[in-house]
Coordinates of C-alpha atoms in Angstrom, one line a residue:
X136 CA -40.9 -0.2 22.9
X137 CA -39.1 -3.5 23.6
X138 CA -35.9 -3.8 21.6
X139 CA -33.2 -6.5 21.4
X140 CA -29.5 -5.8 21.8
X141 CA -29.1 -4.7 18.1
X142 CA -31.9 -2.2 18.1
X143 CA -33.7 -0.8 15.1
X144 CA -30.7 0.6 13.2
X145 CA -27.1 -0.5 12.6
X146 CA -24.2 2.0 12.8
X147 CA -21.4 -0.4 11.9
X148 CA -21.0 -3.6 10.0
X149 CA -20.6 -7.1 11.3
X150 CA -17.8 -8.4 9.0
X151 CA -14.2 -7.3 8.4
X152 CA -13.6 -4.8 5.7
X153 CA -12.8 -6.0 2.1
X154 CA -11.2 -4.8 -1.0
X155 CA -14.2 -5.3 -3.3
X156 CA -12.1 -5.1 -6.4
X157 CA -10.6 -8.5 -5.5
X158 CA -14.0 -10.0 -6.3
X159 CA -14.4 -8.5 -9.8
X160 CA -14.5 -11.3 -12.4
X161 CA -12.9 -8.9 -14.9
X162 CA -12.5 -5.2 -15.6
X163 CA -15.2 -4.1 -17.9
X164 CA -14.3 -3.1 -21.5
X165 CA -14.9 0.3 -23.0
X166 CA -18.4 0.9 -24.3
X167 CA -19.2 2.6 -27.6
X168 CA -18.7 6.0 -26.0
X169 CA -15.2 5.1 -24.7
X170 CA -16.4 4.9 -21.1
X171 CA -15.4 2.0 -18.8
X172 CA -17.5 1.8 -15.7
X173 CA -17.2 -0.5 -12.8
X174 CA -20.6 -0.5 -11.0
X175 CA -20.7 -1.9 -7.4
X176 CA -23.9 -2.2 -5.5
X177 CA -23.4 -2.0 -1.7
X178 CA -26.6 -3.0 0.2
X179 CA -27.0 -2.1 3.9
X180 CA -23.3 -2.3 4.8
X181 CA -24.1 0.2 7.5
X182 CA -20.7 1.9 7.3
X183 CA -18.1 2.8 4.7
X184 CA -15.5 0.2 5.7
X185 CA -15.6 -1.7 2.4
X186 CA -15.5 1.5 0.4
X187 CA -12.5 2.8 2.3
X188 CA -10.7 -0.5 2.0
X189 CA -11.5 -0.7 -1.8
X190 CA -10.6 3.0 -2.4
X191 CA -7.1 2.7 -0.8
X192 CA -6.3 -0.5 -2.7
X193 CA -7.6 1.0 -5.9
X194 CA -5.0 3.7 -5.6
X195 CA -2.3 1.0 -5.3
X196 CA -3.7 -1.3 -8.0
X197 CA -3.9 1.4 -10.7
X198 CA -0.2 1.5 -10.7
X199 CA 0.0 -2.0 -12.2
X200 CA -3.4 -2.2 -14.0
X201 CA -3.8 0.4 -16.8
X202 CA -7.3 -0.9 -17.5
X203 CA -8.4 -0.1 -14.0
X204 CA -6.7 3.3 -14.1
X205 CA -9.0 4.3 -17.0
X206 CA -12.2 3.0 -15.3
X207 CA -14.8 4.9 -13.4
X208 CA -15.5 3.2 -10.0
X209 CA -19.2 3.8 -9.1
X210 CA -20.4 2.7 -5.7
X211 CA -24.2 2.6 -5.4
X212 CA -24.8 2.7 -1.6
X213 CA -28.2 1.5 -0.5
X214 CA -29.0 2.3 3.2
X215 CA -32.3 2.0 5.1
X216 CA -32.0 5.4 6.8
X217 CA -30.7 8.8 5.8
X218 CA -28.9 9.0 9.2
X219 CA -26.6 6.2 7.8
X220 CA -26.0 8.3 4.7
X221 CA -24.9 11.2 7.0
X222 CA -22.6 8.8 8.8
X223 CA -21.0 7.7 5.5
X224 CA -20.3 11.4 4.7
X225 CA -18.7 12.4 8.0
X226 CA -16.6 9.2 8.2
X227 CA -15.4 9.4 4.6
X228 CA -14.7 13.1 5.1
X229 CA -12.6 12.5 8.2
X230 CA -10.7 9.7 6.6
X231 CA -9.8 11.7 3.5
X232 CA -9.3 15.1 5.2
X233 CA -5.7 16.2 4.6
X234 CA -5.7 18.7 7.5
X235 CA -5.1 15.9 9.9
X236 CA -1.8 14.1 10.7
X237 CA -1.9 10.3 10.4
X238 CA -2.4 9.4 14.0
X239 CA -4.9 12.2 14.6
X240 CA -6.9 11.1 11.6
X241 CA -7.0 7.5 12.7
X242 CA -8.1 8.5 16.3
X243 CA -10.7 11.0 15.0
X244 CA -12.1 8.4 12.6
X245 CA -12.4 5.7 15.3
X246 CA -13.9 8.1 17.8
X247 CA -16.7 9.2 15.4
X248 CA -17.1 5.6 14.2
X249 CA -17.4 3.7 17.5
X250 CA -17.7 6.0 20.5
X251 CA -20.9 7.2 22.1
X252 CA -19.1 10.2 23.6
X253 CA -16.5 12.4 21.8
X254 CA -13.7 14.7 22.9
X255 CA -14.4 18.4 22.4
X256 CA -12.1 18.8 19.4
X257 CA -13.7 15.9 17.6
X258 CA -17.2 17.1 18.4
X259 CA -16.3 20.5 17.0
X260 CA -15.0 18.9 13.8
X261 CA -18.3 17.0 13.4
X262 CA -20.3 20.3 14.0
X263 CA -18.1 22.2 11.6
X264 CA -18.4 19.7 8.8
X265 CA -22.2 19.3 9.4
X266 CA -22.7 23.0 8.8
X267 CA -21.0 22.7 5.5
X268 CA -23.0 19.6 4.7
X269 CA -26.2 21.6 5.0
X270 CA -25.2 23.7 2.0
X271 CA -24.0 20.6 0.1
X272 CA -27.3 18.8 0.7
X273 CA -29.4 21.7 -0.5
X274 CA -27.1 22.7 -3.4
X275 CA -26.0 19.7 -5.4
X276 CA -23.7 21.8 -7.5
X277 CA -21.8 22.9 -4.4
X278 CA -21.7 19.3 -3.2
X279 CA -20.1 18.3 -6.6
X280 CA -17.5 21.0 -6.2
X281 CA -16.8 20.6 -2.5
X282 CA -17.3 16.8 -2.0
X283 CA -16.7 15.5 -5.5
X284 CA -17.0 11.8 -4.6
X285 CA -20.5 12.2 -3.1
X286 CA -23.5 12.0 -5.3
X287 CA -26.9 12.8 -3.6
X288 CA -28.8 13.1 -6.9
X289 CA -30.6 9.7 -6.5
X290 CA -32.1 10.8 -3.1
X291 CA -35.6 12.3 -3.4
X292 CA -36.2 15.8 -2.3
X293 CA -37.9 14.7 0.9
X294 CA -35.0 12.4 1.7
X295 CA -32.5 15.2 1.2
X296 CA -34.7 17.4 3.4
X297 CA -34.6 14.8 6.1
X298 CA -30.8 14.4 5.7
X299 CA -30.5 18.1 6.1
X300 CA -32.5 18.0 9.3
X301 CA -30.3 15.2 10.6
X302 CA -27.0 17.0 10.1
X303 CA -28.6 20.2 11.5
X304 CA -29.2 18.2 14.7
X305 CA -25.5 17.3 14.7
X306 CA -24.6 21.0 15.0
X307 CA -26.8 21.5 18.2
X308 CA -24.4 22.1 21.1
X309 CA -27.1 21.4 23.8
X310 CA -26.2 18.0 25.3
X311 CA -29.5 17.8 27.1
X312 CA -31.5 16.8 24.0
X313 CA -29.3 13.8 23.3
X314 CA -28.2 12.4 26.7
X315 CA -26.7 9.3 25.2
X316 CA -25.1 8.0 28.5
X317 CA -28.6 7.7 30.0
X318 CA -30.0 6.1 26.8
X319 CA -27.1 3.6 26.7
X320 CA -27.8 2.6 30.3
X321 CA -31.5 2.2 29.6
X322 CA -30.8 0.0 26.6
X323 CA -28.4 -2.1 28.7
X324 CA -31.1 -2.6 31.4
X325 CA -33.7 -3.4 28.8
X326 CA -31.5 -5.9 27.0
X327 CA -30.0 -7.6 30.1
X328 CA -33.1 -7.7 32.3
X329 CA -32.3 -9.5 35.5
X330 CA -28.7 -10.1 34.4
X331 CA -28.1 -6.3 34.7
X332 CA -27.1 -6.8 38.4
X333 CA -24.3 -9.1 37.2
X334 CA -23.6 -7.3 33.9
X335 CA -19.9 -7.8 34.0
X336 CA -20.4 -11.6 34.0
X337 CA -22.8 -11.2 31.1
X338 CA -20.3 -9.2 29.1
X339 CA -17.6 -11.8 29.8
X340 CA -19.9 -14.6 28.7
X341 CA -20.6 -12.9 25.3
X342 CA -17.0 -12.1 24.7
X343 CA -15.4 -15.4 25.7
X344 CA -18.1 -17.9 24.7
X345 CA -19.4 -16.2 21.6
X346 CA -17.1 -13.6 20.0
X347 CA -13.9 -15.4 20.7
X348 CA -15.1 -18.7 19.2
X349 CA -16.3 -16.8 16.0
X350 CA -13.0 -15.1 15.2
X351 CA -12.8 -12.0 17.5
X352 CA -10.6 -13.3 20.2
X353 CA -8.4 -10.2 20.0
X354 CA -11.1 -8.1 21.6
X355 CA -9.9 -7.5 25.2
X356 CA -11.9 -7.6 28.3
X357 CA -11.4 -3.9 29.2
X358 CA -12.3 -2.5 25.8
X359 CA -15.3 -4.7 25.5
X360 CA -16.6 -3.8 28.9
X361 CA -16.1 -0.1 28.2
X362 CA -18.2 -0.5 25.0
X363 CA -21.0 -2.6 26.7
X364 CA -21.2 -0.4 29.8
X365 CA -20.9 3.1 28.3
X366 CA -20.5 2.8 24.5
X367 CA -16.8 3.9 24.3
X368 CA -15.0 1.3 22.2
X369 CA -11.9 3.2 21.2
X370 CA -10.4 5.2 24.0
X371 CA -7.1 6.1 22.3
X372 CA -6.2 9.4 24.0
X373 CA -6.1 10.7 27.5
X374 CA -8.8 13.3 27.5
X375 CA -12.4 13.8 28.5
X376 CA -15.0 12.0 26.4
X377 CA -18.0 14.1 27.4
X378 CA -19.8 15.3 24.3
X379 CA -22.6 13.1 22.9
X380 CA -21.8 11.6 19.5
X381 CA -24.8 12.9 17.6
X382 CA -24.0 10.9 14.5
X383 CA -25.3 7.9 16.5
X384 CA -28.8 9.5 17.0
X385 CA -31.9 8.3 15.2
X386 CA -35.6 8.9 15.5
X387 CA -38.3 6.6 16.7
X388 CA -42.1 7.2 16.8
X389 CA -43.5 6.5 20.2
X390 CA -46.8 7.4 22.1
X391 CA -46.5 10.2 24.6
X392 CA -48.5 10.5 27.9
X393 CA -51.6 11.4 26.0
X394 CA -51.2 8.4 23.6
X395 CA -50.3 10.8 20.7
X396 CA -47.6 9.6 18.5
X397 CA -44.5 11.7 18.6
X398 CA -41.0 11.4 17.2
X399 CA -38.1 11.2 19.6
X400 CA -34.3 11.0 18.9
X401 CA -32.3 8.5 20.9
X402 CA -29.7 5.8 20.7
X403 CA -31.4 2.7 19.1
X404 CA -28.3 0.8 17.7
X405 CA -26.2 -2.1 18.8
X406 CA -25.2 -2.5 22.4
X407 CA -23.8 -6.0 22.1
X408 CA -21.2 -6.7 19.4
X409 CA -19.7 -3.3 19.0
X410 CA -17.7 -1.6 16.3
X411 CA -14.7 -3.8 16.6
X412 CA -15.3 -6.2 13.7
X413 CA -14.8 -3.9 10.8
X414 CA -11.1 -3.1 11.3
X415 CA -10.2 -4.7 14.6
X416 CA -10.3 -8.5 14.4
X417 CA -8.2 -9.4 11.3
X418 CA -4.8 -8.1 10.1
X419 CA -1.9 -9.2 7.9
X420 CA 0.6 -8.2 10.6
X421 CA 0.7 -11.4 12.7
X422 CA 2.9 -9.6 15.4
X423 CA -0.3 -7.9 16.6
X424 CA -1.7 -11.3 17.6
X425 CA 1.3 -12.4 19.8
X426 CA 0.5 -13.7 23.3
X427 CA 2.1 -13.6 26.6
X428 CA 1.0 -16.1 29.2
X429 CA -1.7 -17.1 26.7
X430 CA -3.1 -13.6 26.7
X431 CA -3.0 -11.3 23.7
X432 CA -0.5 -8.5 24.1
X433 CA -2.5 -6.1 21.9
X434 CA -6.2 -5.3 21.7
X435 CA -8.8 -4.7 19.0
X436 CA -8.0 -1.0 19.2
X437 CA -4.4 -1.6 18.2
X438 CA -5.4 -3.8 15.3
X439 CA -8.0 -1.2 14.1
X440 CA -5.5 1.6 14.3
X441 CA -2.8 -0.4 12.4
X442 CA -5.2 -1.4 9.6
X443 CA -6.4 2.2 9.2
X444 CA -2.9 3.5 9.2
X445 CA -1.9 1.0 6.5
X446 CA -4.9 2.0 4.3
X447 CA -4.0 5.7 4.8
X448 CA -0.4 5.1 3.9
X449 CA -1.5 3.6 0.6
X450 CA -3.5 6.8 -0.1
X451 CA -0.6 9.0 1.0
X452 CA 2.0 7.3 -1.2
X453 CA -0.4 7.5 -4.2
X454 CA -1.1 11.2 -3.4
X455 CA 2.6 12.0 -3.7
X456 CA 2.8 10.5 -7.2
X457 CA -0.5 12.2 -8.2
X458 CA 0.6 15.6 -6.9
X459 CA 3.8 15.3 -8.9
X460 CA 1.9 14.6 -12.0
X461 CA -0.6 17.4 -11.4
X462 CA 1.9 20.1 -10.4
X463 CA -0.2 22.9 -12.0
X464 CA -3.5 21.9 -10.3
X465 CA -4.4 23.4 -6.9
X466 CA -5.7 20.5 -4.8
X467 CA -5.6 22.0 -1.4
X468 CA -8.7 24.2 -1.5
X469 CA -11.2 21.6 -0.3
X470 CA -9.0 19.7 2.1
X471 CA -10.1 16.6 0.2
X472 CA -8.5 14.0 -1.9
X473 CA -9.5 15.2 -5.3
X474 CA -6.4 14.3 -7.3
X475 CA -6.4 12.5 -10.6
X476 CA -7.5 9.0 -9.9
X477 CA -10.0 9.7 -7.2
X478 CA -11.8 11.9 -9.7
X479 CA -12.9 8.6 -11.2
X480 CA -14.6 7.5 -8.0
X481 CA -18.3 8.2 -7.2
X482 CA -20.4 7.2 -4.2
X483 CA -24.0 7.4 -5.1
X484 CA -26.5 7.2 -2.2
X485 CA -29.9 5.5 -2.5
X486 CA -32.6 5.3 0.2
X487 CA -33.1 1.7 1.2
X488 CA -36.7 1.4 0.2
X489 CA -35.9 2.5 -3.3
X490 CA -33.8 -0.6 -4.2
X491 CA -36.8 -1.4 -6.5
X492 CA -35.8 1.7 -8.4
X493 CA -32.9 -0.3 -9.9
X494 CA -35.1 -3.2 -10.8
X495 CA -37.5 -1.2 -12.9
X496 CA -35.2 1.3 -14.6
X497 CA -34.0 0.1 -18.0
X498 CA -30.6 1.9 -17.5
X499 CA -29.8 -0.5 -14.7
X500 CA -30.4 -3.7 -16.6
X501 CA -27.2 -5.8 -16.8
X502 CA -25.6 -3.0 -14.8
X503 CA -23.7 -4.2 -11.7
X504 CA -20.4 -6.1 -11.8
X505 CA -20.4 -6.8 -8.1
X506 CA -22.9 -6.8 -5.2
X507 CA -22.2 -6.8 -1.5
X508 CA -25.0 -7.4 0.9
X509 CA -25.1 -7.3 4.7
X510 CA -26.6 -10.3 6.5
X511 CA -29.8 -8.3 7.3
X512 CA -30.4 -7.7 3.5
X513 CA -30.4 -11.4 2.5
X514 CA -34.1 -11.1 1.6
X515 CA -33.0 -9.1 -1.5
X516 CA -31.2 -12.2 -2.8
X517 CA -33.9 -13.6 -5.1
X518 CA -34.7 -13.7 -8.8
X519 CA -36.0 -10.1 -8.9
X520 CA -32.3 -9.1 -8.5
X521 CA -31.2 -10.9 -11.6
X522 CA -32.1 -8.3 -14.3
X523 CA -29.7 -5.7 -12.8
X524 CA -26.7 -8.1 -12.7
X525 CA -23.9 -8.3 -15.3
X526 CA -23.5 -11.9 -16.8
X527 CA -20.3 -12.4 -14.7
X528 CA -21.4 -10.5 -11.6
X529 CA -20.2 -11.8 -8.2
X530 CA -22.4 -11.5 -5.1
X531 CA -21.0 -11.4 -1.6
X532 CA -23.4 -11.9 1.3
X533 CA -22.2 -11.3 4.9
X534 CA -22.2 -14.2 7.4
X535 CA -24.1 -13.1 10.5
X536 CA -21.7 -15.0 12.8
X537 CA -20.8 -11.9 14.8
X538 CA -24.5 -11.4 15.8
X539 CA -23.9 -12.9 19.2
X540 CA -27.6 -13.4 19.9
X541 CA -27.7 -16.0 17.1
X542 CA -26.8 -19.5 18.1
X543 CA -24.5 -21.7 16.1
X544 CA -27.3 -23.8 14.6
X545 CA -29.3 -20.7 13.7
X546 CA -26.3 -19.3 11.8
X547 CA -25.9 -22.6 10.0
X548 CA -29.6 -22.5 9.1
X549 CA -29.3 -19.0 7.7
X550 CA -26.3 -19.9 5.6
X551 CA -28.1 -23.0 4.2
X552 CA -31.1 -20.7 3.4
X553 CA -28.8 -18.3 1.6
X554 CA -27.2 -21.1 -0.4
X555 CA -30.7 -22.3 -1.5
X556 CA -31.7 -18.7 -2.5
X557 CA -28.5 -18.4 -4.6
X558 CA -29.1 -21.7 -6.3
X559 CA -32.7 -20.7 -7.2
X560 CA -31.1 -17.7 -9.0
X561 CA -28.8 -20.0 -10.9
X562 CA -25.8 -18.8 -8.8
X563 CA -22.8 -21.0 -7.8
X564 CA -21.3 -20.9 -4.3
X565 CA -17.5 -20.5 -4.2
X566 CA -15.1 -21.8 -3.3
X567 CA -16.9 -25.0 -2.2
X568 CA -20.6 -25.5 -2.8
X569 CA -20.5 -28.4 -0.3
X570 CA -19.3 -26.3 2.6
X571 CA -20.4 -27.7 6.0
X572 CA -22.5 -24.8 7.4
X573 CA -24.0 -27.0 10.1
X574 CA -20.7 -28.0 11.8
X575 CA -18.5 -25.1 10.7
X576 CA -20.7 -22.0 10.3
X577 CA -17.9 -19.6 11.5
X578 CA -15.3 -20.5 9.0
X579 CA -16.1 -17.7 6.5
X580 CA -16.9 -14.0 6.7
X581 CA -19.3 -14.1 3.7
X582 CA -20.8 -16.3 1.1
X583 CA -19.3 -15.8 -2.4
X584 CA -21.7 -16.4 -5.3
X585 CA -20.9 -16.3 -9.0
X586 CA -23.1 -16.3 -12.0

């Protein structure tokens, strides 16, 4: 089946990570029962980057904001495939797992997140956690005890069955049933067509003429070519990357030799932009963007590692305080951050086609304080969304500027269409409703609407 460079499923987002709490209009007040819930709807973000960023800053912000400390932070994560739900679980688990040292944790996370092939220790970690997920998926009580921030209760039984089958596939040690290196080359050939014979020139064109102009100039030639040619974006350790990253597998229904429809697993994700955008193109440390002879000294890998280390250090500092306050509580059993303040965090997974579930359930009326949408979910931005939004809800919609197959004028047209959709809902665009999307479509990472 013909497929463009972005495939039929997205494994990573196409905008830098955000602290979503920065976009709350106000912290909700206690209700009649004494509860204070902050409900955040995350639609097709494709990875947990914004949740990780928010979680780490939450741990820092509660030191100054007592109202936030007493709030329950509920993320409702809507994804269009259960494979993406599984990816959320393994990436969040690796990020929060206390058995790793800081550097090892960052490298393991980036490896699972953005590499088609893994080192043996990382592959074994994925397999080990996947075996435990099987029990967590089939026993929600066990999930609540072992992985307290994950809530799978909004998934239907058939969706949990499919999620179980997915993580079971992750435990399969036979590399022959997921030969991702061959699949990657096939996708490359299909996407590039006659340009495949000069593929290095095609890679350079996309990196220099498209990604650099749109805010991703830090991505270096070597790391981008490694991603485009073999799917390895973050090669941070000397070692053999030789085990397929099964978390990047997804099924597709195709006809076999007899014209019967059969389901095959393969790699059907992005082979163009790569996983660099989430953590690797923006940073508060300007030293990482220094140049020598007009060339960046560092690479996207360095920026990604630095950003993740900073986030983890916020968690680590908070953990020391929380552990001191909870001296009598044994927090080491699960290898998971379950101390006092993260007990107030819940990540509730919803299958993408069930977004309408929120629209018809009375309990979700005037429910969400913040919504974040990926660019491929903009069709949800219409009046049918209004009933589930709080009166002061903010809505963030990703700018598709890092989709390199889109031209400048196409991105401008998309942004104008999004603005029109928001206005029909009675929303106001911040900070400037007169933004020039035609001439400057790359100046923002997302559109910010307020009610």
